[in-house]
Amino acid sequence: MIGPAFLQAQAQTMSTTSSSAMPPGIERSSFGRLPDGREVDCYRITNDNGIEMRVINYGGIIVSLKTPDRTGRMDDIVLGFDSIGDYLSDTYRQANPYFGALIGRYGNRIANGRFTLDGETYHLPTNDGPNTLHGGDVGFNQRLWHVEPFSSAEGRGLVLTYTSPDGEQGFPGRLSTRVSYTLTDDNELAIDYRARTTRATPVNLTQHSYFNLKGEGSTSVLDHELMINASAYTPIDETLIPTGEIADVSGTPFDFRQPTAIGARMGQKNTQLAYAKGYDHNFVLSKTPGQGDLPTLAARVIEPRSGRVLEVATTEPGLQFYSGNFLDGSLTGKSGRPYTHRSGLALETQHFPDSPNQPNFPSTILKPDKTYHSQTVYRFSTTASENQPHAD
Ligand code: BGC
């Protein structure tokens, strides 16, 4: 079952390793250098079942993730590149897809690059039409994180830390951020986010992996079957900013409470789908009663042919489902195949977009006397046969 209680205890029990000694199951290699000469490291982490994840310290990017299909064949199920140059290229920066990266300080959009807090108005760089997307011009996805590999009773992984100076990208407060990635032997990738600030500030951290459960570089994800545990979503305007409404999904293409092929309703005449050129919406997650602060099931994706299943559980109130609408074939991935339209999907656990300007949304303001904490678990499994639904 998703929702390991160990995440709470993790900070206390893990043993980290610095310098050149690596815990068993983790290897480090060079991923190249940044233009300023700083070295980019790549960490290869494997679990006892052969699942293999590679992460770089630049942006905390998950550059590859290999999982078995129902026959045991391993494929890389996330979009990404093999060298740092590809993540730094002009083509990549123009497309700005944020493949596999940690997103901060504020995942998703802030309207008009502006918010008011305690009577003061703050201005952020606008990098998505009139709005600020994923933390501004230089978000956490472009920072070099400090990385400590660890091995604990629950699994192997990395603790990534980054301290964002007061005023960075226009945000108030010095923000100390700590994210851990744990790959467990239960085939889960558990992500734990914590942050502290010196001044009140909005924070909304997330992970931006794009999945294609057939293997990256394959055809579109329209055939993937998706369940989202949400009976409401936040409709958007033409610049993808929420209108403030919390709308019922019933009778709309946004009702994914029963597993539905992503492409099944994509062609419907619908203003929301037209604004986003597909799905690019925040879902208001239904929470399982009695689960307390533990992550609860947010979404399940099944790819019928390979049998791969991805489940997402989170403590966050929202989930941005993005169907890769802006992928257009201009980027070529690790396999040498182009990332064509809708050939990857992102399921970003988060607070709602533009919360600093939306009084009726759950608050994203972190105060100096509090610790920001959220947890998300991605779980990888398979179905036994093409016609057999996934068993809980
Ligand atoms: C946003 C999309 C955006 C994508 C890549 C997603 O989180 O919702 O609109 O295109 O990130 O930047």
Tab-separated table of C-alpha atoms and ligand atoms in Angstrom:
chain	number	residue	atom	x	y	z
A	1	MET	CA	0.000	0.000	0.000
A	2	ILE	CA	1.176	3.503	-0.749
A	3	GLY	CA	1.945	5.907	2.050
A	4	PRO	CA	4.937	4.653	3.957
A	5	ALA	CA	5.078	5.984	7.464
A	6	PHE	CA	8.845	5.785	7.228
A	7	LEU	CA	8.948	9.147	5.519
A	8	GLN	CA	8.372	10.821	8.843
A	9	ALA	CA	11.184	8.927	10.483
A	10	GLN	CA	13.495	9.098	7.526
A	11	ALA	CA	15.268	12.271	8.525
A	12	GLN	CA	16.379	10.680	11.765
A	13	THR	CA	17.330	7.173	10.579
A	14	MET	CA	19.194	7.655	7.327
A	15	SER	CA	22.931	7.528	7.187
A	16	THR	CA	24.414	9.810	4.598
A	17	THR	CA	27.711	9.456	2.831
A	18	SER	CA	29.779	12.328	1.632
A	19	SER	CA	33.004	12.575	-0.369
A	20	SER	CA	33.820	9.666	-2.644
A	21	ALA	CA	32.465	6.702	-0.651
A	22	MET	CA	29.093	5.643	-1.995
A	23	PRO	CA	26.545	3.485	-0.168
A	24	PRO	CA	25.877	0.095	-1.823
A	25	GLY	CA	23.479	0.406	-4.758
A	26	ILE	CA	24.552	3.952	-5.606
A	27	GLU	CA	27.216	4.967	-8.099
A	28	ARG	CA	28.374	8.423	-9.054
A	29	SER	CA	29.763	9.512	-12.404
A	30	SER	CA	30.338	12.752	-14.247
A	31	PHE	CA	27.514	14.223	-16.341
A	32	GLY	CA	29.720	16.984	-17.756
A	33	ARG	CA	30.284	20.566	-16.708
A	34	LEU	CA	28.271	23.768	-16.565
A	35	PRO	CA	29.580	26.693	-18.646
A	36	ASP	CA	31.051	28.199	-15.443
A	37	GLY	CA	33.135	25.049	-14.927
A	38	ARG	CA	31.149	23.459	-12.114
A	39	GLU	CA	30.945	19.694	-12.384
A	40	VAL	CA	27.555	18.028	-12.812
A	41	ASP	CA	27.329	14.657	-11.049
A	42	CYS	CA	25.069	11.798	-12.011
A	43	TYR	CA	23.919	9.306	-9.356
A	44	ARG	CA	22.747	5.866	-10.432
A	45	ILE	CA	20.542	4.243	-7.810
A	46	THR	CA	19.226	0.699	-8.053
A	47	ASN	CA	16.835	-1.289	-5.889
A	48	ASP	CA	16.815	-5.045	-5.219
A	49	ASN	CA	14.331	-5.616	-8.056
A	50	GLY	CA	16.517	-3.990	-10.688
A	51	ILE	CA	14.673	-0.675	-10.919
A	52	GLU	CA	17.278	1.912	-11.813
A	53	MET	CA	17.042	5.669	-11.474
A	54	ARG	CA	19.619	8.261	-12.512
A	55	VAL	CA	19.567	11.729	-10.986
A	56	ILE	CA	21.833	14.735	-11.545
A	57	ASN	CA	22.634	17.479	-9.065
A	58	TYR	CA	21.705	20.124	-11.671
A	59	GLY	CA	18.019	20.821	-11.020
A	60	GLY	CA	17.680	17.538	-9.100
A	61	ILE	CA	16.708	16.187	-12.509
A	62	ILE	CA	15.684	12.535	-12.812
A	63	VAL	CA	17.341	11.843	-16.160
A	64	SER	CA	16.249	8.206	-16.446
A	65	LEU	CA	14.100	5.650	-14.665
A	66	LYS	CA	14.041	2.042	-15.798
A	67	THR	CA	11.191	-0.221	-14.699
A	68	PRO	CA	10.033	-3.683	-15.879
A	69	ASP	CA	6.981	-4.330	-18.053
A	70	ARG	CA	4.776	-7.354	-17.337
A	71	THR	CA	7.272	-9.676	-19.050
A	72	GLY	CA	10.207	-8.269	-17.082
A	73	ARG	CA	11.597	-6.184	-19.954
A	74	MET	CA	13.195	-2.983	-18.654
A	75	ASP	CA	12.479	0.330	-20.348
A	76	ASP	CA	13.275	3.908	-19.470
A	77	ILE	CA	9.883	5.486	-18.729
A	78	VAL	CA	10.851	9.165	-18.281
A	79	LEU	CA	11.743	11.787	-20.864
A	80	GLY	CA	15.211	13.268	-20.641
A	81	PHE	CA	18.738	13.446	-21.994
A	82	ASP	CA	22.114	11.773	-21.630
A	83	SER	CA	24.277	14.863	-21.369
A	84	ILE	CA	24.152	18.213	-19.606
A	85	GLY	CA	24.563	20.022	-22.938
A	86	ASP	CA	21.080	18.928	-23.969
A	87	TYR	CA	19.558	20.457	-20.823
A	88	LEU	CA	21.421	23.725	-21.466
A	89	SER	CA	20.784	24.061	-25.191
A	90	ASP	CA	18.883	27.011	-26.638
A	91	THR	CA	16.306	24.677	-28.165
A	92	TYR	CA	15.641	23.156	-24.757
A	93	ARG	CA	15.436	26.493	-22.986
A	94	GLN	CA	13.060	27.872	-25.585
A	95	ALA	CA	10.768	24.852	-25.300
A	96	ASN	CA	11.117	24.995	-21.492
A	97	PRO	CA	9.594	21.594	-20.712
A	98	TYR	CA	11.291	21.173	-17.270
A	99	PHE	CA	11.924	17.458	-17.929
A	100	GLY	CA	12.352	15.554	-14.657
A	101	ALA	CA	13.325	18.591	-12.585
A	102	LEU	CA	12.636	19.791	-9.080
A	103	ILE	CA	10.446	22.874	-9.301
A	104	GLY	CA	10.609	25.856	-6.955
A	105	ARG	CA	10.119	28.198	-5.384
A	106	TYR	CA	6.606	28.150	-6.754
A	107	GLY	CA	5.483	25.274	-8.974
A	108	ASN	CA	2.916	26.315	-11.590
A	109	ARG	CA	1.775	29.856	-12.359
A	110	ILE	CA	1.509	33.135	-10.476
A	111	ALA	CA	-0.688	35.605	-12.351
A	112	ASN	CA	1.033	38.652	-13.858
A	113	GLY	CA	4.206	37.861	-11.902
A	114	ARG	CA	2.838	39.615	-8.863
A	115	PHE	CA	1.443	38.980	-5.405
A	116	THR	CA	0.843	40.986	-2.240
A	117	LEU	CA	1.844	39.692	1.165
A	118	ASP	CA	1.544	41.533	4.499
A	119	GLY	CA	0.790	44.752	2.627
A	120	GLU	CA	3.828	44.583	0.331
A	121	THR	CA	3.619	43.837	-3.405
A	122	TYR	CA	6.308	41.572	-4.848
A	123	HIS	CA	7.261	41.418	-8.533
A	124	LEU	CA	8.581	38.252	-10.155
A	125	PRO	CA	10.059	37.699	-13.623
A	126	THR	CA	7.350	36.772	-16.112
A	127	ASN	CA	8.432	33.808	-18.213
A	128	ASP	CA	5.112	32.457	-19.506
A	129	GLY	CA	3.244	35.184	-21.361
A	130	PRO	CA	2.080	37.617	-18.678
A	131	ASN	CA	2.643	35.097	-15.852
A	132	THR	CA	5.419	33.540	-13.787
A	133	LEU	CA	5.837	29.793	-14.309
A	134	HIS	CA	7.743	27.354	-12.089
A	135	GLY	CA	9.641	29.927	-10.039
A	136	GLY	CA	10.661	32.448	-12.698
A	137	ASP	CA	13.525	32.829	-15.176
A	138	VAL	CA	15.979	30.756	-13.153
A	139	GLY	CA	14.032	28.352	-10.982
A	140	PHE	CA	15.245	25.498	-8.792
A	141	ASN	CA	15.340	23.366	-11.952
A	142	GLN	CA	18.435	25.327	-13.048
A	143	ARG	CA	20.282	25.374	-9.726
A	144	LEU	CA	23.132	23.109	-8.736
A	145	TRP	CA	21.971	21.261	-5.617
A	146	HIS	CA	24.176	19.857	-2.895
A	147	VAL	CA	23.692	16.093	-2.860
A	148	GLU	CA	24.253	13.522	-0.093
A	149	PRO	CA	23.623	9.902	-1.047
A	150	PHE	CA	22.225	7.663	1.674
A	151	SER	CA	21.169	4.161	2.422
A	152	SER	CA	18.568	3.437	5.095
A	153	ALA	CA	16.293	0.597	6.156
A	154	GLU	CA	13.684	1.873	3.707
A	155	GLY	CA	15.818	2.215	0.621
A	156	ARG	CA	18.543	4.144	-1.104
A	157	GLY	CA	18.550	7.646	-2.261
A	158	LEU	CA	19.722	11.198	-2.204
A	159	VAL	CA	19.202	14.207	0.009
A	160	LEU	CA	19.333	17.359	-2.101
A	161	THR	CA	19.679	20.774	-0.523
A	162	TYR	CA	19.609	24.258	-1.955
A	163	THR	CA	19.455	27.601	-0.184
A	164	SER	CA	17.732	30.293	-2.158
A	165	PRO	CA	18.901	33.786	-1.136
A	166	ASP	CA	16.451	36.414	0.105
A	167	GLY	CA	14.993	38.142	-2.937
A	168	GLU	CA	15.954	35.456	-5.449
A	169	GLN	CA	13.647	35.753	-8.485
A	170	GLY	CA	11.761	38.409	-6.506
A	171	PHE	CA	10.601	36.149	-3.663
A	172	PRO	CA	11.011	37.323	-0.065
A	173	GLY	CA	12.991	35.363	2.536
A	174	ARG	CA	16.031	33.145	2.468
A	175	LEU	CA	14.599	29.715	1.723
A	176	SER	CA	16.495	26.599	2.815
A	177	THR	CA	15.156	23.658	0.861
A	178	ARG	CA	15.772	19.970	1.442
A	179	VAL	CA	14.366	17.287	-0.823
A	180	SER	CA	14.948	13.559	-0.513
A	181	TYR	CA	14.467	10.934	-3.206
A	182	THR	CA	14.192	7.396	-1.786
A	183	LEU	CA	14.010	4.360	-4.063
A	184	THR	CA	12.525	1.536	-2.015
A	185	ASP	CA	12.559	-2.219	-2.546
A	186	ASP	CA	8.749	-1.973	-2.740
A	187	ASN	CA	9.326	-0.248	-6.089
A	188	GLU	CA	8.414	3.180	-4.847
A	189	LEU	CA	10.090	6.497	-5.400
A	190	ALA	CA	9.287	8.475	-2.257
A	191	ILE	CA	9.904	12.214	-2.374
A	192	ASP	CA	10.003	14.278	0.777
A	193	TYR	CA	10.119	18.081	0.573
A	194	ARG	CA	11.020	20.403	3.443
A	195	ALA	CA	11.790	24.116	3.581
A	196	ARG	CA	12.390	26.896	6.106
A	197	THR	CA	12.311	30.613	5.465
A	198	THR	CA	13.512	33.790	7.175
A	199	ARG	CA	10.496	35.833	5.999
A	200	ALA	CA	6.926	34.915	5.048
A	201	THR	CA	6.936	33.703	1.436
A	202	PRO	CA	4.918	31.532	-0.959
A	203	VAL	CA	6.326	28.000	-1.469
A	204	ASN	CA	5.010	25.260	-3.732
A	205	LEU	CA	7.563	22.563	-4.521
A	206	THR	CA	7.049	19.738	-6.991
A	207	GLN	CA	8.721	17.247	-9.314
A	208	HIS	CA	8.311	17.536	-13.081
A	209	SER	CA	8.985	14.092	-14.540
A	210	TYR	CA	7.275	13.257	-17.830
A	211	PHE	CA	6.246	9.614	-18.068
A	212	ASN	CA	5.600	7.404	-21.041
A	213	LEU	CA	4.930	3.916	-19.706
A	214	LYS	CA	5.679	2.363	-23.125
A	215	GLY	CA	9.195	3.767	-22.806
A	216	GLU	CA	10.461	7.256	-23.575
A	217	GLY	CA	10.618	8.136	-27.248
A	218	SER	CA	7.505	6.084	-27.987
A	219	THR	CA	4.235	7.292	-29.473
A	220	SER	CA	1.773	9.500	-27.614
A	221	VAL	CA	0.348	8.796	-24.161
A	222	LEU	CA	-3.243	9.134	-25.400
A	223	ASP	CA	-3.653	5.365	-24.995
A	224	HIS	CA	-2.612	5.411	-21.331
A	225	GLU	CA	-5.561	4.899	-18.992
A	226	LEU	CA	-5.740	7.445	-16.235
A	227	MET	CA	-7.598	7.568	-12.940
A	228	ILE	CA	-7.480	10.790	-10.918
A	229	ASN	CA	-8.955	10.720	-7.449
A	230	ALA	CA	-10.671	14.100	-7.790
A	231	SER	CA	-14.291	15.181	-8.048
A	232	ALA	CA	-13.358	18.814	-8.730
A	233	TYR	CA	-10.786	20.825	-10.655
A	234	THR	CA	-9.801	24.474	-10.968
A	235	PRO	CA	-10.883	25.889	-14.379
A	236	ILE	CA	-8.485	28.330	-16.055
A	237	ASP	CA	-8.540	31.388	-18.264
A	238	GLU	CA	-6.769	31.599	-21.622
A	239	THR	CA	-3.411	32.249	-19.928
A	240	LEU	CA	-3.873	29.096	-17.787
A	241	ILE	CA	-4.523	31.013	-14.568
A	242	PRO	CA	-7.340	29.609	-12.398
A	243	THR	CA	-10.530	31.638	-12.421
A	244	GLY	CA	-10.941	30.906	-8.714
A	245	GLU	CA	-13.811	28.509	-9.265
A	246	ILE	CA	-13.722	24.975	-7.867
A	247	ALA	CA	-15.756	23.107	-10.483
A	248	ASP	CA	-17.390	19.692	-10.310
A	249	VAL	CA	-15.878	17.278	-12.848
A	250	SER	CA	-19.163	15.382	-13.344
A	251	GLY	CA	-20.203	15.168	-16.974
A	252	THR	CA	-16.996	16.863	-18.211
A	253	PRO	CA	-13.804	15.551	-19.877
A	254	PHE	CA	-12.163	16.192	-16.496
A	255	ASP	CA	-13.951	13.315	-14.788
A	256	PHE	CA	-11.192	10.712	-14.421
A	257	ARG	CA	-12.687	9.048	-11.356
A	258	GLN	CA	-13.121	5.910	-13.460
A	259	PRO	CA	-10.014	4.902	-15.447
A	260	THR	CA	-10.299	6.508	-18.900
A	261	ALA	CA	-7.933	6.638	-21.862
A	262	ILE	CA	-6.285	10.063	-21.910
A	263	GLY	CA	-7.231	10.546	-25.559
A	264	ALA	CA	-10.863	9.454	-25.178
A	265	ARG	CA	-12.291	12.970	-24.720
A	266	MET	CA	-9.361	15.094	-25.873
A	267	GLY	CA	-11.088	15.955	-29.165
A	268	GLN	CA	-14.281	17.182	-27.532
A	269	LYS	CA	-15.359	20.754	-28.060
A	270	ASN	CA	-14.585	22.197	-24.663
A	271	THR	CA	-13.334	25.675	-23.794
A	272	GLN	CA	-11.064	24.380	-21.017
A	273	LEU	CA	-9.385	21.859	-23.319
A	274	ALA	CA	-9.061	24.565	-25.972
A	275	TYR	CA	-7.380	27.058	-23.584
A	276	ALA	CA	-4.785	24.492	-22.525
A	277	LYS	CA	-4.489	22.742	-25.934
A	278	GLY	CA	-5.322	19.524	-24.078
A	279	TYR	CA	-5.096	18.705	-20.391
A	280	ASP	CA	-3.056	21.162	-18.332
A	281	HIS	CA	-5.235	21.540	-15.259
A	282	ASN	CA	-5.090	21.326	-11.512
A	283	PHE	CA	-7.291	18.674	-9.905
A	284	VAL	CA	-8.633	19.068	-6.379
A	285	LEU	CA	-7.740	15.759	-4.808
A	286	SER	CA	-10.233	13.788	-2.744
A	287	LYS	CA	-8.643	12.772	0.516
A	288	THR	CA	-9.159	9.374	2.098
A	289	PRO	CA	-10.661	9.863	5.564
A	290	GLY	CA	-8.608	8.513	8.437
A	291	GLN	CA	-5.271	8.746	6.647
A	292	GLY	CA	-4.170	11.716	8.721
A	293	ASP	CA	-1.118	13.383	7.240
A	294	LEU	CA	-0.078	10.347	5.185
A	295	PRO	CA	0.047	10.490	1.399
A	296	THR	CA	-3.243	9.336	-0.153
A	297	LEU	CA	-3.851	7.972	-3.623
A	298	ALA	CA	-4.041	10.788	-6.167
A	299	ALA	CA	-3.760	9.048	-9.539
A	300	ARG	CA	-3.141	5.762	-11.288
A	301	VAL	CA	-1.919	5.370	-14.863
A	302	ILE	CA	-2.069	2.041	-16.687
A	303	GLU	CA	-0.465	1.383	-20.055
A	304	PRO	CA	-2.379	-1.647	-21.316
A	305	ARG	CA	0.206	-3.120	-23.733
A	306	SER	CA	3.269	-3.115	-21.481
A	307	GLY	CA	1.154	-3.609	-18.359
A	308	ARG	CA	3.080	-0.888	-16.550
A	309	VAL	CA	1.197	0.848	-13.775
A	310	LEU	CA	2.174	4.110	-12.114
A	311	GLU	CA	0.435	5.218	-8.928
A	312	VAL	CA	0.871	8.590	-7.307
A	313	ALA	CA	0.087	9.279	-3.666
A	314	THR	CA	0.580	12.613	-1.969
A	315	THR	CA	-0.067	14.806	1.030
A	316	GLU	CA	-0.670	17.738	-1.334
A	317	PRO	CA	-4.192	19.026	-2.032
A	318	GLY	CA	-3.723	19.296	-5.823
A	319	LEU	CA	-2.394	17.520	-8.885
A	320	GLN	CA	-1.527	19.189	-12.186
A	321	PHE	CA	-2.201	16.769	-15.014
A	322	TYR	CA	-0.317	17.970	-18.077
A	323	SER	CA	-0.674	15.903	-21.244
A	324	GLY	CA	2.508	17.089	-22.965
A	325	ASN	CA	0.615	19.477	-25.238
A	326	PHE	CA	3.641	21.646	-25.986
A	327	LEU	CA	5.921	18.786	-27.044
A	328	ASP	CA	6.314	19.153	-30.796
A	329	GLY	CA	9.148	16.873	-31.885
A	330	SER	CA	11.820	19.581	-31.711
A	331	LEU	CA	13.636	17.815	-28.840
A	332	THR	CA	15.342	14.485	-29.337
A	333	GLY	CA	15.703	12.279	-26.310
A	334	LYS	CA	18.155	9.682	-24.997
A	335	SER	CA	16.984	7.000	-27.402
A	336	GLY	CA	17.613	9.272	-30.382
A	337	ARG	CA	13.891	9.517	-31.044
A	338	PRO	CA	12.046	12.867	-31.081
A	339	TYR	CA	9.675	13.760	-28.286
A	340	THR	CA	6.575	14.240	-30.379
A	341	HIS	CA	3.242	15.829	-29.481
A	342	ARG	CA	1.867	14.347	-26.238
A	343	SER	CA	4.569	11.692	-25.982
A	344	GLY	CA	4.852	12.243	-22.215
A	345	LEU	CA	2.576	13.153	-19.324
A	346	ALA	CA	3.297	14.912	-16.065
A	347	LEU	CA	1.461	14.416	-12.784
A	348	GLU	CA	2.687	17.247	-10.578
A	349	THR	CA	1.605	17.093	-6.954
A	350	GLN	CA	1.173	20.606	-5.637
A	351	HIS	CA	-0.892	23.335	-4.025
A	352	PHE	CA	-3.192	25.055	-6.481
A	353	PRO	CA	-1.787	27.425	-9.134
A	354	ASP	CA	-1.745	31.142	-8.352
A	355	SER	CA	-2.684	30.536	-4.700
A	356	PRO	CA	-0.925	33.744	-3.535
A	357	ASN	CA	-3.595	35.677	-5.504
A	358	GLN	CA	-6.551	33.387	-4.797
A	359	PRO	CA	-7.971	33.903	-1.299
A	360	ASN	CA	-10.257	30.837	-1.476
A	361	PHE	CA	-7.426	28.379	-2.270
A	362	PRO	CA	-5.423	26.634	0.493
A	363	SER	CA	-2.609	28.935	1.568
A	364	THR	CA	0.922	28.471	0.239
A	365	ILE	CA	2.491	31.016	2.584
A	366	LEU	CA	5.347	29.646	4.676
A	367	LYS	CA	6.114	31.630	7.829
A	368	PRO	CA	9.508	31.689	9.575
A	369	ASP	CA	8.248	29.735	12.587
A	370	LYS	CA	7.024	26.794	10.465
A	371	THR	CA	8.595	24.046	8.368
A	372	TYR	CA	7.188	23.384	4.914
A	373	HIS	CA	6.695	19.653	4.542
A	374	SER	CA	5.095	17.573	1.817
A	375	GLN	CA	5.435	14.013	0.604
A	376	THR	CA	4.735	12.283	-2.688
A	377	VAL	CA	5.183	8.635	-3.598
A	378	TYR	CA	5.371	7.253	-7.142
A	379	ARG	CA	4.815	3.499	-7.160
A	380	PHE	CA	5.687	1.250	-10.094
A	381	SER	CA	3.982	-2.096	-10.740
A	382	THR	CA	2.407	-4.113	-13.573
A	383	THR	CA	-0.932	-5.720	-14.407
A	384	ALA	CA	-0.958	-9.465	-15.047
A	385	SER	CA	-2.608	-9.300	-18.484
A	386	GLU	CA	-3.875	-6.752	-20.963
A	387	ASN	CA	-7.524	-7.309	-20.057
A	388	GLN	CA	-7.059	-7.564	-16.355
A	389	PRO	CA	-7.622	-4.369	-14.460
A	390	HIS	CA	-5.146	-3.412	-11.827
A	391	ALA	CA	-5.881	-5.051	-8.496
A	392	ASP	CA	-5.632	-2.819	-5.419
B	1	BGC	C1	2.582	23.425	-17.028
B	1	BGC	C2	2.518	23.493	-18.528
B	1	BGC	C3	3.891	23.731	-19.043
B	1	BGC	C4	4.785	22.620	-18.559
B	1	BGC	C5	6.204	22.802	-18.992
B	1	BGC	C6	3.465	22.300	-16.652
B	1	BGC	O1	3.566	22.209	-15.286
B	1	BGC	O2	1.307	23.282	-16.462
B	1	BGC	O3	1.661	24.525	-18.958
B	1	BGC	O4	3.915	23.790	-20.423
B	1	BGC	O5	4.747	22.560	-17.170
B	1	BGC	O6	6.641	24.029	-18.664
